[in-house]
XYZ file of N, CA, C and O in Angstrom:
852
model
N 1.303 6.031 -4.771
C 1.547 4.839 -5.875
C 2.582 5.183 -6.660
O 2.464 6.205 -7.259
N 3.609 4.293 -6.748
C 4.685 4.678 -7.851
C 5.107 3.653 -8.652
O 5.036 2.373 -8.151
N 5.543 3.826 -9.705
C 6.106 2.649 -10.717
C 7.326 3.420 -11.485
O 7.227 4.411 -12.250
N 8.448 2.752 -11.411
C 9.775 3.122 -11.735
C 10.237 1.950 -12.643
O 10.282 0.817 -12.379
N 10.565 2.235 -13.953
C 11.316 1.262 -14.876
C 12.644 1.602 -14.900
O 13.051 2.834 -15.321
N 13.446 0.602 -14.551
C 14.990 0.862 -14.516
C 15.517 0.247 -15.699
O 15.407 -1.000 -16.246
N 16.629 0.876 -16.350
C 17.419 0.392 -17.468
C 18.925 0.365 -16.951
O 19.055 1.022 -15.803
N 19.784 -0.090 -17.779
C 21.236 0.047 -17.460
C 21.629 1.282 -17.242
O 22.575 1.612 -16.672
N 21.033 2.280 -18.087
C 21.630 3.732 -18.067
C 20.900 4.533 -16.971
O 21.477 5.473 -16.449
N 19.421 4.532 -16.978
C 18.745 5.280 -16.027
C 17.467 4.961 -15.632
O 17.132 3.678 -15.762
N 16.655 5.583 -14.922
C 15.387 5.096 -14.394
C 14.391 6.145 -14.980
O 14.440 7.262 -15.100
N 13.127 5.507 -15.259
C 12.115 6.170 -15.691
C 10.842 6.040 -14.797
O 10.364 5.116 -14.376
N 10.585 7.302 -14.118
C 9.524 7.247 -13.254
C 8.112 7.412 -13.986
O 7.711 8.569 -14.356
N 7.586 6.447 -14.146
C 6.278 6.321 -15.090
C 5.041 6.907 -14.191
O 4.075 7.759 -14.636
N 5.236 6.675 -12.742
C 4.129 7.136 -11.905
C 4.830 7.699 -10.821
O 5.585 6.627 -10.126
N 4.711 8.964 -10.167
C 5.494 9.366 -9.130
C 4.650 9.717 -7.861
O 4.067 10.772 -7.868
N 4.618 8.855 -6.945
C 3.859 9.051 -5.725
C 2.328 9.717 -5.855
O 2.076 10.838 -5.418
N 1.638 8.902 -6.701
C 0.206 9.199 -6.946
C -0.563 9.055 -5.520
O -0.656 7.874 -5.164
N -1.322 9.975 -5.087
C -2.242 9.893 -4.141
C -3.650 10.337 -4.537
O -3.774 11.639 -4.943
N -4.574 9.622 -4.760
C -5.733 9.918 -5.360
C -7.068 8.969 -4.815
O -6.985 7.851 -4.507
N -8.200 9.912 -4.773
C -9.452 8.904 -4.240
C -10.571 9.482 -5.256
O -10.770 10.634 -5.428
N -11.300 8.201 -5.607
C -12.439 8.420 -6.520
C -13.603 8.006 -5.697
O -13.689 7.034 -5.249
N -14.703 8.908 -5.795
C -15.845 8.678 -5.036
C -16.850 7.772 -5.673
O -16.862 7.615 -7.126
N -17.595 6.914 -5.073
C -18.657 6.214 -5.595
C -19.826 7.099 -6.356
O -20.110 7.984 -5.801
N -20.240 6.516 -7.521
C -21.168 7.172 -8.227
C -20.869 8.562 -8.878
O -21.630 9.290 -9.254
N -19.702 8.671 -9.177
C -19.120 9.828 -9.961
C -18.320 9.455 -11.314
O -18.009 8.207 -11.352
N -18.440 10.388 -12.194
C -17.734 10.235 -13.417
C -16.401 11.000 -13.281
O -16.330 12.159 -13.273
N -15.268 10.190 -13.202
C -14.008 10.852 -12.756
C -13.068 10.797 -14.026
O -12.713 9.857 -14.710
N -12.572 11.986 -14.316
C -11.817 12.026 -15.486
C -10.354 12.074 -15.080
O -9.896 12.701 -14.195
N -9.537 11.210 -15.845
C -8.057 11.190 -15.536
C -7.490 11.840 -16.909
O -7.352 11.025 -17.808
N -6.902 13.011 -16.746
C -6.632 13.710 -18.018
C -5.080 14.060 -17.950
O -4.418 14.147 -16.965
N -4.527 13.824 -19.155
C -3.086 14.313 -19.268
C -2.689 13.756 -20.676
O -3.239 13.100 -21.505
N -1.504 14.386 -21.224
C -0.929 13.986 -22.515
C -0.697 12.505 -22.529
O -0.365 11.959 -21.761
N -0.347 12.016 -23.719
C 0.113 10.684 -23.815
C 1.455 10.673 -23.294
O 2.346 11.419 -23.425
N 1.695 9.618 -22.585
C 2.904 9.358 -21.922
C 2.862 9.882 -20.306
O 4.059 10.022 -19.782
N 1.938 10.343 -20.029
C 1.729 11.189 -18.734
C 1.610 10.123 -17.520
O 1.978 10.341 -16.506
N 1.276 8.793 -17.819
C 1.181 7.882 -16.706
C -0.052 7.343 -16.570
O -0.372 6.528 -15.516
N -1.131 7.762 -17.339
C -2.493 7.276 -17.165
C -2.680 5.872 -17.356
O -3.275 5.084 -16.514
N -2.146 5.387 -18.513
C -2.184 3.768 -18.585
C -1.473 3.073 -17.789
O -1.911 1.861 -17.200
N -0.260 3.402 -17.204
C 0.438 2.840 -15.971
C -0.389 2.844 -14.660
O -0.398 1.831 -14.027
N -1.126 3.902 -14.432
C -2.005 3.702 -13.355
C -2.961 2.701 -13.434
O -3.419 2.063 -12.594
N -3.685 2.679 -14.551
C -4.674 1.754 -14.688
C -4.248 0.333 -14.762
O -4.767 -0.643 -14.089
N -3.010 0.022 -15.151
C -2.458 -1.445 -15.037
C -2.106 -1.663 -13.689
O -2.167 -2.886 -13.273
N -1.762 -0.738 -12.922
C -1.481 -1.020 -11.566
C -2.743 -1.092 -10.768
O -2.849 -2.148 -9.942
N -3.859 -0.484 -11.006
C -5.049 -0.599 -10.411
C -5.508 -2.134 -10.750
O -6.285 -2.753 -9.767
N -5.424 -2.652 -11.942
C -5.831 -3.925 -12.308
C -4.930 -5.012 -11.911
O -5.125 -6.332 -12.405
N -3.795 -4.837 -11.400
C -2.761 -5.726 -10.961
C -2.099 -6.388 -12.326
O -1.830 -7.629 -12.192
N -2.007 -5.729 -13.450
C -1.461 -6.161 -14.610
C 0.065 -5.822 -14.457
O 0.871 -6.692 -15.192
N 0.445 -5.054 -13.761
C 1.633 -4.777 -13.455
C 1.833 -4.320 -11.892
O 0.862 -4.083 -11.211
N 2.987 -4.395 -11.378
C 3.152 -4.285 -9.916
C 3.846 -2.945 -9.407
O 4.711 -2.680 -10.156
N 3.347 -2.390 -8.433
C 3.968 -1.062 -8.085
C 5.376 -1.160 -7.797
O 5.790 -2.121 -7.071
N 6.279 -0.217 -7.790
C 7.585 0.016 -7.201
C 7.444 0.174 -5.781
O 8.038 -0.182 -4.681
N 6.462 1.156 -5.389
C 5.980 1.271 -3.973
C 4.671 1.823 -3.920
O 3.977 2.326 -4.887
N 3.933 1.744 -2.770
C 2.721 2.211 -2.562
C 1.661 1.279 -2.969
O 1.947 -0.041 -3.227
N 0.390 1.391 -2.704
C -0.783 0.427 -2.772
C -1.866 1.084 -3.444
O -2.099 2.316 -3.293
N -2.941 0.203 -3.800
C -4.222 0.769 -4.200
C -5.299 -0.076 -3.647
O -5.144 -1.307 -3.540
N -6.486 0.557 -3.450
C -7.730 -0.266 -3.075
C -8.772 0.237 -3.866
O -9.011 1.381 -4.303
N -9.632 -0.882 -4.202
C -10.778 -0.775 -4.927
C -11.967 -1.463 -4.239
O -11.600 -2.559 -3.994
N -13.110 -0.741 -3.962
C -14.101 -1.164 -3.224
C -13.651 -1.564 -1.691
O -14.273 -2.493 -1.061
N -12.734 -0.894 -1.397
C -12.014 -1.343 0.128
C -11.167 -2.528 -0.019
O -10.514 -2.964 1.020
N -10.981 -3.098 -1.200
C -10.120 -4.199 -1.312
C -8.815 -4.074 -1.863
O -8.608 -3.117 -2.530
N -7.838 -4.771 -1.458
C -6.383 -4.632 -1.863
C -6.370 -4.944 -3.405
O -6.535 -6.093 -3.811
N -5.715 -3.888 -4.181
C -5.739 -4.147 -5.658
C -4.979 -5.369 -5.944
O -5.136 -5.983 -7.238
N -3.970 -5.726 -5.177
C -3.024 -6.995 -5.523
C -3.611 -8.116 -4.983
O -4.038 -9.180 -5.586
N -3.812 -8.352 -3.529
C -4.343 -9.575 -3.022
C -5.772 -9.941 -3.403
O -6.157 -11.273 -3.348
N -6.634 -8.979 -3.663
C -8.026 -9.154 -3.878
C -8.498 -8.998 -5.475
O -9.527 -8.860 -5.603
N -7.346 -9.179 -6.220
C -7.765 -8.875 -7.684
C -8.673 -9.509 -8.320
O -9.477 -9.018 -9.213
N -8.707 -10.983 -8.006
C -9.648 -11.750 -8.567
C -11.244 -11.166 -8.320
O -12.108 -11.044 -9.186
N -11.407 -11.040 -6.929
C -12.757 -10.465 -6.552
C -13.219 -9.077 -7.236
O -14.239 -8.859 -7.623
N -12.084 -8.293 -7.295
C -12.366 -6.874 -7.756
C -12.551 -7.097 -9.358
O -13.466 -6.274 -9.731
N -11.958 -7.820 -10.080
C -12.132 -8.031 -11.553
C -13.634 -8.502 -11.818
O -14.144 -8.204 -12.983
N -14.229 -9.212 -10.879
C -15.612 -9.716 -11.232
C -16.554 -8.512 -11.231
O -17.680 -8.651 -11.790
N -16.233 -7.333 -10.461
C -17.036 -6.264 -10.297
C -16.766 -4.935 -11.015
O -17.423 -4.006 -10.991
N -15.796 -5.031 -12.058
C -15.381 -3.984 -12.788
C -15.593 -4.332 -14.390
O -15.632 -5.681 -14.696
N -15.585 -3.364 -15.037
C -15.616 -3.376 -16.501
C -14.500 -2.613 -17.068
O -14.267 -1.353 -16.573
N -13.544 -3.076 -17.889
C -12.275 -2.515 -18.383
C -12.211 -2.299 -19.947
O -12.471 -3.526 -20.342
N -11.945 -1.197 -20.184
C -11.686 -1.009 -21.852
C -10.319 -0.678 -21.928
O -10.040 0.539 -21.501
N -9.415 -1.396 -22.369
C -8.076 -0.815 -22.678
C -7.820 -0.051 -23.640
O -8.713 -0.122 -24.589
N -6.690 0.827 -23.587
C -6.469 1.629 -24.877
C -6.151 0.934 -26.232
O -6.610 1.217 -27.265
N -5.582 -0.308 -26.021
C -5.348 -1.147 -27.371
C -5.940 -2.401 -27.037
O -5.697 -3.172 -26.177
N -6.936 -2.702 -27.823
C -7.740 -3.899 -27.834
C -7.462 -4.911 -28.726
O -7.730 -4.699 -29.860
N -6.909 -6.061 -28.447
C -6.624 -6.991 -29.120
C -7.634 -8.212 -28.984
O -7.542 -8.845 -27.890
N -8.307 -8.684 -30.073
C -9.198 -9.743 -30.006
C -8.937 -10.743 -31.075
O -8.254 -10.436 -31.972
N -9.838 -11.767 -31.032
C -9.695 -12.950 -32.003
C -10.160 -12.334 -33.384
O -11.246 -12.132 -33.604
N -9.293 -12.278 -34.275
C -9.539 -11.620 -35.484
C -10.488 -12.469 -36.538
O -11.245 -11.970 -37.317
N -10.328 -13.644 -36.309
C -11.303 -14.412 -37.312
C -12.569 -14.865 -36.602
O -13.323 -15.711 -37.180
N -12.973 -14.286 -35.385
C -14.261 -14.515 -34.866
C -15.084 -13.487 -35.057
O -14.638 -12.375 -35.301
N -16.464 -13.553 -35.202
C -17.304 -12.518 -35.341
C -17.558 -11.905 -33.909
O -17.148 -12.451 -32.946
N -17.885 -10.595 -33.774
C -18.168 -9.983 -32.690
C -19.295 -10.746 -31.761
O -18.942 -10.805 -30.607
N -20.106 -11.388 -32.347
C -21.264 -12.198 -31.578
C -20.510 -13.376 -30.910
O -20.767 -13.535 -29.684
N -19.513 -13.867 -31.500
C -18.729 -15.032 -30.962
C -17.903 -14.503 -29.837
O -17.709 -15.173 -28.738
N -17.318 -13.408 -29.937
C -16.468 -12.906 -29.079
C -17.319 -12.523 -27.480
O -17.083 -12.722 -26.463
N -18.566 -11.897 -28.107
C -19.505 -11.525 -26.865
C -19.691 -12.668 -26.110
O -19.737 -12.586 -24.867
N -20.186 -13.726 -26.858
C -20.624 -15.153 -26.243
C -19.595 -15.600 -25.348
O -19.831 -15.994 -24.211
N -18.349 -15.645 -25.687
C -17.185 -16.293 -25.080
C -17.013 -15.536 -23.924
O -16.767 -16.110 -22.752
N -16.890 -14.157 -23.930
C -16.670 -13.380 -22.697
C -17.767 -13.617 -21.554
O -17.376 -13.615 -20.394
N -18.944 -13.682 -22.157
C -20.075 -13.747 -21.227
C -19.996 -15.289 -20.725
O -20.258 -15.167 -19.439
N -19.445 -16.195 -21.227
C -19.604 -17.555 -20.806
C -18.341 -17.731 -19.717
O -18.540 -18.410 -18.778
N -17.280 -16.913 -19.896
C -16.255 -16.925 -19.026
C -16.647 -16.418 -17.565
O -16.248 -16.816 -16.619
N -17.497 -15.154 -17.820
C -18.005 -14.628 -16.550
C -19.079 -15.387 -15.921
O -19.205 -15.418 -14.680
N -19.933 -16.213 -16.673
C -20.867 -16.778 -16.195
C -22.254 -15.854 -16.340
O -22.087 -14.761 -16.332
N -23.442 -16.633 -15.925
C -24.706 -15.843 -15.881
C -24.811 -15.243 -17.418
O -25.106 -14.206 -17.440
N -24.779 -16.024 -18.361
C -24.620 -15.625 -19.650
C -25.872 -14.804 -20.198
O -25.775 -13.812 -20.895
N -27.063 -15.319 -20.135
C -28.294 -14.909 -20.717
C -28.457 -13.287 -20.499
O -28.742 -12.435 -21.320
N -28.286 -12.788 -19.273
C -28.561 -11.369 -18.985
C -27.506 -10.565 -19.731
O -27.743 -9.540 -20.198
N -26.391 -11.153 -19.838
C -25.219 -10.321 -20.532
C -25.475 -10.159 -22.050
O -25.161 -9.128 -22.657
N -25.969 -11.347 -22.694
C -26.376 -11.323 -24.016
C -27.520 -10.382 -24.389
O -27.445 -9.764 -25.116
N -28.386 -10.349 -23.346
C -29.532 -9.544 -23.513
C -29.046 -7.906 -23.515
O -29.444 -7.204 -24.096
N -28.308 -7.774 -22.486
C -27.622 -6.411 -22.368
C -26.773 -6.003 -23.672
O -26.796 -4.858 -24.015
N -25.994 -6.996 -24.044
C -25.044 -6.650 -25.126
C -25.918 -6.244 -26.388
O -25.502 -5.441 -27.266
N -27.069 -6.928 -26.586
C -27.868 -6.588 -27.674
C -28.479 -5.201 -27.657
O -28.429 -4.245 -28.466
N -28.758 -4.809 -26.414
C -29.228 -3.372 -26.192
C -28.058 -2.329 -26.425
O -28.435 -1.435 -27.032
N -27.076 -2.761 -25.988
C -25.835 -1.799 -26.073
C -25.352 -1.783 -27.606
O -25.193 -0.605 -28.130
N -25.507 -2.978 -28.261
C -25.271 -2.861 -29.788
C -26.335 -1.983 -30.485
O -25.881 -1.173 -31.413
N -27.470 -1.993 -30.134
C -28.564 -1.194 -30.754
C -28.326 0.287 -30.514
O -28.273 1.150 -31.467
N -27.759 0.617 -29.118
C -27.475 2.060 -28.894
C -26.388 2.551 -29.894
O -26.355 3.713 -30.151
N -25.274 1.746 -29.756
C -24.083 2.103 -30.540
C -24.213 1.952 -31.949
O -22.951 2.090 -32.762
N -25.280 1.465 -32.583
C -25.536 1.177 -33.961
C -24.319 0.019 -34.536
O -23.465 0.499 -35.482
N -24.133 -0.998 -33.805
C -23.032 -1.905 -34.045
C -23.602 -3.218 -34.572
O -24.717 -3.842 -33.946
N -22.910 -3.764 -35.492
C -23.277 -5.067 -36.234
C -22.335 -6.131 -35.837
O -21.322 -6.248 -36.172
N -22.852 -6.932 -34.879
C -22.079 -8.033 -34.344
C -22.024 -9.175 -35.212
O -21.267 -10.159 -34.728
N -22.397 -9.130 -36.186
C -22.351 -10.424 -37.266
C -21.047 -10.504 -38.037
O -20.625 -11.395 -38.539
N -20.347 -9.332 -37.935
C -19.202 -9.355 -38.822
C -17.917 -9.684 -38.065
O -17.936 -9.739 -36.704
N -16.835 -10.151 -38.778
C -15.615 -10.755 -38.054
C -14.796 -9.315 -37.465
O -14.821 -8.424 -38.302
N -14.194 -9.702 -36.537
C -13.269 -8.546 -35.946
C -12.301 -7.931 -36.800
O -12.040 -6.942 -36.886
N -11.693 -8.986 -37.672
C -10.706 -8.329 -38.712
C -11.167 -7.350 -39.654
O -10.402 -6.648 -40.357
N -12.477 -7.365 -39.866
C -13.135 -6.403 -40.907
C -13.588 -5.043 -40.199
O -14.133 -4.232 -40.926
N -13.277 -4.922 -38.733
C -13.752 -3.781 -38.221
C -12.814 -2.660 -38.198
O -11.679 -2.724 -38.244
N -13.436 -1.362 -38.387
C -12.683 -0.136 -38.206
C -12.179 -0.058 -36.697
O -12.657 -0.558 -35.887
N -11.396 1.058 -36.504
C -10.962 1.374 -35.192
C -12.256 1.625 -34.429
O -12.375 1.275 -33.062
N -13.180 2.408 -35.007
C -14.327 2.855 -34.077
C -15.237 1.632 -33.853
O -15.665 1.594 -32.606
N -15.476 0.670 -34.671
C -16.201 -0.476 -34.506
C -15.417 -1.314 -33.373
O -16.218 -2.067 -32.646
N -14.104 -1.291 -33.452
C -13.452 -2.127 -32.438
C -13.755 -1.542 -30.976
O -13.811 -2.090 -29.958
N -13.732 -0.214 -30.939
C -13.934 0.457 -29.719
C -15.507 0.297 -29.262
O -15.774 -0.115 -28.010
N -16.413 0.159 -30.101
C -17.781 -0.162 -29.756
C -17.860 -1.591 -29.282
O -18.480 -1.787 -28.102
N -17.202 -2.530 -29.826
C -17.052 -3.784 -29.308
C -16.497 -3.916 -27.930
O -17.074 -4.538 -26.950
N -15.464 -3.279 -27.644
C -14.808 -3.111 -26.443
C -15.441 -2.495 -25.253
O -15.717 -2.952 -24.207
N -16.337 -1.608 -25.690
C -17.390 -0.997 -24.785
C -18.464 -2.066 -24.536
O -18.931 -2.128 -23.166
N -18.941 -2.605 -25.413
C -19.983 -3.673 -25.319
C -19.576 -4.742 -24.238
O -20.149 -5.203 -23.206
N -18.317 -5.131 -24.390
C -17.715 -6.178 -23.483
C -17.519 -5.719 -22.142
O -17.642 -6.165 -21.012
N -17.146 -4.466 -22.059
C -16.915 -3.787 -20.585
C -18.249 -3.588 -19.862
O -18.125 -3.445 -18.568
N -19.243 -3.301 -20.723
C -20.771 -2.789 -20.046
C -21.520 -3.973 -19.837
O -22.492 -3.796 -18.901
N -21.453 -5.005 -20.553
C -22.790 -5.874 -20.711
C -22.877 -6.689 -19.455
O -24.016 -7.159 -19.274
N -22.133 -6.864 -18.496
C -22.154 -7.467 -17.193
C -22.774 -6.320 -16.183
O -22.811 -6.746 -14.959
N -22.906 -5.184 -16.471
C -23.261 -4.119 -15.676
C -22.444 -3.880 -14.409
O -23.001 -4.177 -13.229
N -21.164 -3.573 -14.568
C -20.324 -3.676 -13.382
C -20.405 -2.452 -12.568
O -21.044 -1.455 -12.855
N -20.039 -2.557 -11.401
C -20.136 -1.380 -10.318
C -19.127 -0.310 -10.826
O -19.488 0.902 -10.384
N -17.943 -0.616 -11.312
C -17.117 0.233 -11.641
C -16.504 0.085 -13.054
O -16.334 -1.020 -13.493
N -16.523 1.128 -13.883
C -16.000 1.063 -15.382
C -14.692 1.908 -15.121
O -14.549 2.781 -14.826
N -13.589 1.209 -15.760
C -12.219 1.795 -15.951
C -12.085 1.749 -17.498
O -11.879 0.724 -18.187
N -11.991 2.953 -18.099
C -12.081 3.160 -19.522
C -10.785 3.949 -19.897
O -10.676 5.192 -19.456
N -10.015 3.358 -20.791
C -8.708 3.982 -21.376
C -8.914 4.572 -22.631
O -8.972 3.707 -23.565
N -8.975 5.727 -22.863
C -9.416 6.426 -24.097
C -10.636 5.810 -24.829
O -10.476 5.368 -25.987
N -11.781 5.875 -24.168
C -12.883 5.062 -24.780
C -13.432 5.561 -26.194
O -14.022 4.694 -26.777
N -13.347 6.879 -26.571
C -14.024 7.253 -27.621
C -13.158 7.340 -28.801
O -13.534 8.029 -29.920
N -11.877 6.861 -28.700
C -10.909 6.841 -29.876
C -11.408 6.341 -31.035
O -11.744 5.086 -30.987
N -11.586 6.982 -31.986
C -12.113 6.418 -33.300
C -13.638 6.601 -33.435
O -14.130 5.964 -34.417
N -14.449 6.770 -32.419
C -15.862 6.808 -32.504
C -16.186 8.347 -33.269
O -15.605 9.348 -33.118
N -17.169 8.211 -34.103
C -17.750 9.356 -34.847
C -18.395 10.286 -33.942
O -18.828 9.794 -32.729
N -18.587 11.581 -34.256
C -19.215 12.420 -33.208
C -20.537 12.121 -32.665
O -21.077 12.215 -31.546
N -21.504 11.472 -33.428
C -22.752 11.096 -33.110
C -22.667 9.892 -32.049
O -23.451 10.046 -31.003
N -21.758 8.893 -32.410
C -21.722 7.994 -31.290
C -20.915 8.324 -29.956
O -21.369 7.946 -28.990
N -20.150 9.404 -30.210
C -19.588 10.005 -28.984
C -20.699 10.527 -28.000
O -20.531 10.437 -26.788
N -21.588 11.142 -28.578
C -22.917 11.664 -27.814
C -23.598 10.492 -27.209
O -23.929 10.643 -26.007
N -23.712 9.538 -27.967
C -24.645 8.421 -27.440
C -23.560 7.734 -26.277
O -24.196 7.476 -25.181
N -22.362 7.677 -26.331
C -21.610 7.206 -25.265
C -21.614 8.093 -23.974
O -21.752 7.646 -22.911
N -21.647 9.442 -24.179
C -21.685 10.421 -23.139
C -23.100 10.140 -22.317
O -23.030 10.197 -21.156
N -24.101 9.824 -23.214
C -25.436 9.599 -22.256
C -25.273 8.360 -21.698
O -26.084 8.148 -20.661
N -24.713 7.303 -22.122
C -24.708 6.200 -21.671
C -23.839 6.104 -20.290
O -24.273 5.492 -19.147
N -22.823 6.964 -20.242
C -21.988 7.341 -18.976
C -22.875 7.898 -18.066
O -22.787 7.729 -16.808
N -23.696 8.879 -18.451
C -24.713 9.618 -17.510
C -25.540 8.700 -16.838
O -26.022 8.890 -15.725
N -26.078 7.939 -17.709
C -27.130 6.880 -17.174
C -26.477 6.009 -16.286
O -27.158 5.509 -15.262
N -25.140 5.511 -16.358
C -24.554 4.735 -15.450
C -24.469 5.428 -14.106
O -24.515 4.933 -12.991
N -23.904 6.597 -14.285
C -23.957 7.475 -12.974
C -25.166 7.636 -12.205
O -25.263 7.637 -11.036
N -26.321 7.825 -12.976
C -27.691 7.939 -12.205
C -27.875 6.797 -11.616
O -28.747 6.612 -10.712
N -27.537 5.506 -12.068
C -27.736 4.157 -11.521
C -26.898 3.956 -10.122
O -26.895 2.942 -9.497
N -26.038 4.910 -9.944
C -25.049 4.877 -8.596
C -23.739 4.247 -9.025
O -23.069 3.931 -7.902
N -23.417 3.963 -10.263
C -22.274 3.208 -10.429
C -21.214 4.222 -10.831
O -21.490 5.374 -10.987
N -19.909 3.817 -11.084
C -18.796 4.711 -10.842
C -17.883 4.582 -12.398
O -17.906 3.430 -12.746
N -17.555 5.696 -12.839
C -16.623 5.644 -14.059
C -15.314 6.281 -13.845
O -15.501 7.440 -13.345
N -14.376 5.535 -14.224
C -12.951 6.108 -14.188
C -12.640 6.272 -15.746
O -12.262 5.261 -16.188
N -12.429 7.440 -15.985
C -12.275 7.617 -17.579
C -10.926 8.200 -17.765
O -10.689 9.605 -17.307
N -10.041 7.649 -18.492
C -8.833 8.236 -18.975
C -8.921 8.897 -20.184
O -9.469 8.095 -21.105
N -8.184 10.047 -20.562
C -8.327 10.804 -21.791
C -7.241 11.651 -21.904
O -6.858 12.272 -20.814
N -6.820 12.040 -23.018
C -6.018 13.135 -23.264
C -6.850 14.246 -24.046
O -6.219 15.296 -24.361
N -8.160 13.989 -24.159
C -9.054 15.093 -24.709
C -9.946 15.837 -23.586
O -10.624 15.302 -22.901
N -9.624 17.213 -23.691
C -10.115 18.071 -22.674
C -11.673 18.115 -22.894
O -12.486 18.071 -21.883
N -12.102 18.227 -24.161
C -13.539 18.215 -24.509
C -14.324 16.968 -23.998
O -15.369 17.254 -23.595
N -13.626 15.950 -24.089
C -14.289 14.679 -23.717
C -14.701 14.708 -22.187
O -15.848 14.456 -21.787
N -13.718 15.017 -21.500
C -13.675 15.027 -19.971
C -14.708 16.144 -19.615
O -15.442 15.968 -18.585
N -14.633 17.262 -20.157
C -15.387 18.327 -19.871
C -16.913 18.152 -20.063
O -17.795 18.658 -19.438
N -17.346 17.322 -21.071
C -18.632 17.072 -21.227
C -19.260 16.058 -20.501
O -20.573 16.404 -20.164
N -18.655 15.312 -19.615
C -19.476 14.314 -18.815
C -18.906 14.085 -17.400
O -19.411 13.681 -16.489
N -17.593 14.616 -17.075
C -17.014 14.268 -15.858
C -17.486 15.237 -14.696
O -17.714 16.367 -14.935
N -17.596 14.734 -13.441
C -17.830 15.401 -12.339
C -16.656 16.200 -11.804
O -16.599 17.239 -11.462
N -15.560 15.395 -11.720
C -14.213 15.818 -11.285
C -13.122 15.283 -12.178
O -13.352 14.400 -12.986
N -12.082 15.991 -12.100
C -10.874 15.730 -13.002
C -9.468 15.644 -12.328
O -9.580 16.660 -11.658
N -8.804 14.751 -12.570
C -7.313 14.849 -12.171
C -6.612 14.993 -13.327
O -6.644 14.370 -14.494
N -5.520 15.855 -13.245
C -4.519 16.330 -14.336
C -3.296 15.722 -13.949
O -2.524 16.010 -12.910
N -2.540 14.729 -14.794
C -1.506 14.098 -14.638
C -0.435 14.628 -15.709
O -0.844 14.762 -16.917
N 0.803 14.823 -15.226
C 1.767 15.262 -16.251
C 3.097 14.541 -15.697
O 3.512 14.886 -14.454
N 3.874 13.853 -16.586
C 5.227 13.502 -16.394
C 5.092 12.570 -15.164
O 6.081 12.542 -14.321
N 3.901 11.687 -15.003
C 3.934 10.805 -13.943
C 3.501 11.352 -12.629
O 3.452 10.707 -11.637
N 3.315 12.785 -12.515
C 3.012 13.465 -11.376
C 1.584 14.171 -11.366
O 1.151 14.508 -12.421
N 0.738 14.045 -10.205
C -0.574 14.519 -10.162
C -0.306 15.990 -9.876
O 0.150 16.332 -9.014
N -0.969 16.796 -10.924
C -0.748 18.305 -10.844
C -2.032 19.016 -10.184
O -1.899 20.115 -9.628
N -3.316 18.311 -10.293
C -4.482 18.955 -9.945
C -5.484 18.043 -9.693
O -5.549 17.035 -10.579
N -6.521 18.052 -8.821
C -7.800 17.454 -8.644
C -8.772 18.588 -8.476
O -8.742 19.152 -7.341
N -9.811 18.658 -9.445
C -10.591 19.834 -9.264
C -11.905 19.322 -9.947
O -12.103 18.299 -10.640
N -12.979 20.062 -9.467
C -14.358 19.987 -10.061
C -14.075 20.468 -11.727
O -13.185 21.003 -11.846
N -14.790 19.860 -12.557
C -14.783 20.244 -13.957
C -14.768 21.762 -14.219
O -14.279 22.519 -14.752
N -15.846 22.378 -13.281
C -16.046 23.633 -13.351
C -14.680 24.524 -12.961
O -14.430 25.378 -13.705
N -13.988 24.188 -12.099
C -12.627 24.775 -11.615
C -11.762 24.552 -12.744
O -10.900 25.303 -12.966
């Protein structure tokens, strides 16, 4: 999988011939410094941008042709989360649940997640700190209990105690046979919960190993 951005002067290889496989039921860490190509990879997987060459498959489905079906079965937390600033978190949660359908189970699960994350959904989005915005993003990504979670820098802004809660939530998801693809530039975060890790640098895959290795 490759993505090249061309300008009048030169070409930038944001992702250079990535070949990667993630197993069902594992927490897979995608590690690399800022600008390594991690977010580009995720945007390609979600069909938010199109590859220069290559292709990706999720659940055995084509990431481009079958993107609508794939999106129903995944939860996504972007690195930069922009939501309706004048709405309360509860209103945002209800809206996203109503778009997905089958609202009541999602609302029930969202309350459980809010309790775990010590999150107050009655406040407006504009009043949230970075950490509370991440909490809301996690609730939106998790509340429909997706088969696959794709998380871009998920603990950015979370305090250490909530990071521990997040780690346990990810382990619980793995225990249920679901899959987590976690992008991070923090080695300690990846080391704490991941089964395997891929290391990306300058758009190129440098290693795929168990966390022990």
